[in-house]
Tab-separated table of C-alpha atoms in Angstrom:
chain	number	residue	atom	x	y	z
X	1	UNK	CA	171.036	87.379	177.204
X	2	UNK	CA	174.406	87.585	175.501
X	3	UNK	CA	175.340	85.476	172.467
X	4	UNK	CA	178.957	84.278	172.280
X	5	UNK	CA	179.992	82.675	168.961
X	6	UNK	CA	182.102	79.515	168.995
X	7	UNK	CA	185.466	78.912	167.291
X	8	UNK	CA	186.202	81.327	164.411
X	9	UNK	CA	182.662	82.623	163.967
X	10	UNK	CA	181.807	86.327	163.998
X	11	UNK	CA	178.391	87.842	164.821
X	12	UNK	CA	177.616	91.014	162.846
X	13	UNK	CA	174.786	93.541	162.622
X	14	UNK	CA	173.980	94.902	159.177
X	15	UNK	CA	172.825	98.517	159.055
X	16	UNK	CA	169.718	99.294	157.022
X	17	UNK	CA	170.299	100.006	153.329
X	18	UNK	CA	170.295	103.654	152.273
X	19	UNK	CA	166.894	104.704	150.950
X	20	UNK	CA	167.856	108.296	150.142
X	21	UNK	CA	170.732	109.717	148.112
X	22	UNK	CA	173.021	112.523	149.291
X	23	UNK	CA	170.951	114.922	147.159
X	24	UNK	CA	167.749	113.865	148.950
X	25	UNK	CA	166.273	111.659	146.224
X	26	UNK	CA	164.280	108.776	147.705
X	27	UNK	CA	165.212	105.429	146.156
X	28	UNK	CA	162.601	102.740	145.497
X	29	UNK	CA	163.094	99.442	147.303
X	30	UNK	CA	164.021	97.675	144.051
X	31	UNK	CA	166.923	100.105	143.479
X	32	UNK	CA	168.546	99.548	146.873
X	33	UNK	CA	171.138	96.806	146.810
X	34	UNK	CA	171.887	94.409	149.624
X	35	UNK	CA	173.876	95.905	152.450
X	36	UNK	CA	177.416	94.525	152.548
X	37	UNK	CA	178.702	96.646	155.419
X	38	UNK	CA	178.240	95.507	159.005
X	39	UNK	CA	179.509	96.070	162.532
X	40	UNK	CA	181.063	93.210	164.497
X	41	UNK	CA	179.001	92.556	167.635
X	42	UNK	CA	180.829	89.501	169.033
X	43	UNK	CA	183.602	87.097	168.052
X	44	UNK	CA	184.511	83.579	169.012
X	45	UNK	CA	187.892	82.754	170.573
X	46	UNK	CA	189.373	81.749	167.206
X	47	UNK	CA	190.292	78.799	165.029
X	48	UNK	CA	191.647	75.697	166.744
X	49	UNK	CA	194.563	74.009	164.921
X	50	UNK	CA	195.278	70.276	164.959
X	51	UNK	CA	198.035	70.874	167.525
X	52	UNK	CA	195.531	72.521	169.883
X	53	UNK	CA	196.777	76.077	169.314
X	54	UNK	CA	194.148	78.811	168.988
X	55	UNK	CA	194.522	81.347	166.187
X	56	UNK	CA	192.537	84.481	167.116
X	57	UNK	CA	189.988	86.023	164.744
X	58	UNK	CA	191.204	88.898	162.569
X	59	UNK	CA	188.384	91.249	163.683
X	60	UNK	CA	187.204	92.458	167.074
X	61	UNK	CA	183.992	93.914	168.490
X	62	UNK	CA	183.145	97.308	167.037
X	63	UNK	CA	185.042	96.815	163.733
X	64	UNK	CA	183.229	97.790	160.542
X	65	UNK	CA	183.571	94.999	157.988
X	66	UNK	CA	182.712	94.246	154.368
X	67	UNK	CA	180.721	91.047	153.784
X	68	UNK	CA	180.099	88.888	150.701
X	69	UNK	CA	176.782	89.303	148.854
X	70	UNK	CA	175.595	85.880	149.958
X	71	UNK	CA	176.306	83.646	152.928
X	72	UNK	CA	176.148	83.829	156.669
X	73	UNK	CA	173.503	82.473	158.989
X	74	UNK	CA	170.637	84.750	160.009
X	75	UNK	CA	169.949	84.819	163.754
X	76	UNK	CA	167.147	86.743	165.458
X	77	UNK	CA	168.066	87.948	168.962
X	78	UNK	CA	165.625	90.058	170.949
X	79	UNK	CA	163.712	90.971	167.784
X	80	UNK	CA	166.753	92.141	165.785
X	81	UNK	CA	168.407	90.403	162.833
X	82	UNK	CA	172.068	89.445	163.190
X	83	UNK	CA	174.269	87.350	160.915
X	84	UNK	CA	176.903	84.772	161.790
X	85	UNK	CA	179.931	84.425	159.471
X	86	UNK	CA	183.203	82.530	159.655
X	87	UNK	CA	186.197	84.818	160.093
X	88	UNK	CA	187.573	83.657	156.723
X	89	UNK	CA	184.318	84.658	154.946
X	90	UNK	CA	184.678	88.339	155.895
X	91	UNK	CA	186.162	90.258	152.959
X	92	UNK	CA	187.882	93.017	154.902
X	93	UNK	CA	187.785	95.789	157.513
X	94	UNK	CA	186.591	99.322	156.769
X	95	UNK	CA	188.565	102.167	158.336
């Protein structure tokens, strides 16, 4: 099955939080912060204006994005956790 978001919604996959530092020190679970980086998996067609014009989303599949600490809707697809955000909620793209 393939999930296609509607309107200006964006489906993202958050990578697991780092549990080890670059020097090899293992971090306890309490020290790892929430993961704010994600990869865009799917996007909707865009925002629909009152005149019927569609404004495309600012991200596309495969983009790495920065997300807010809170928000989004958790969706479980085929045993994996994904999150659904509005395009305007995404803070920016990572290059």
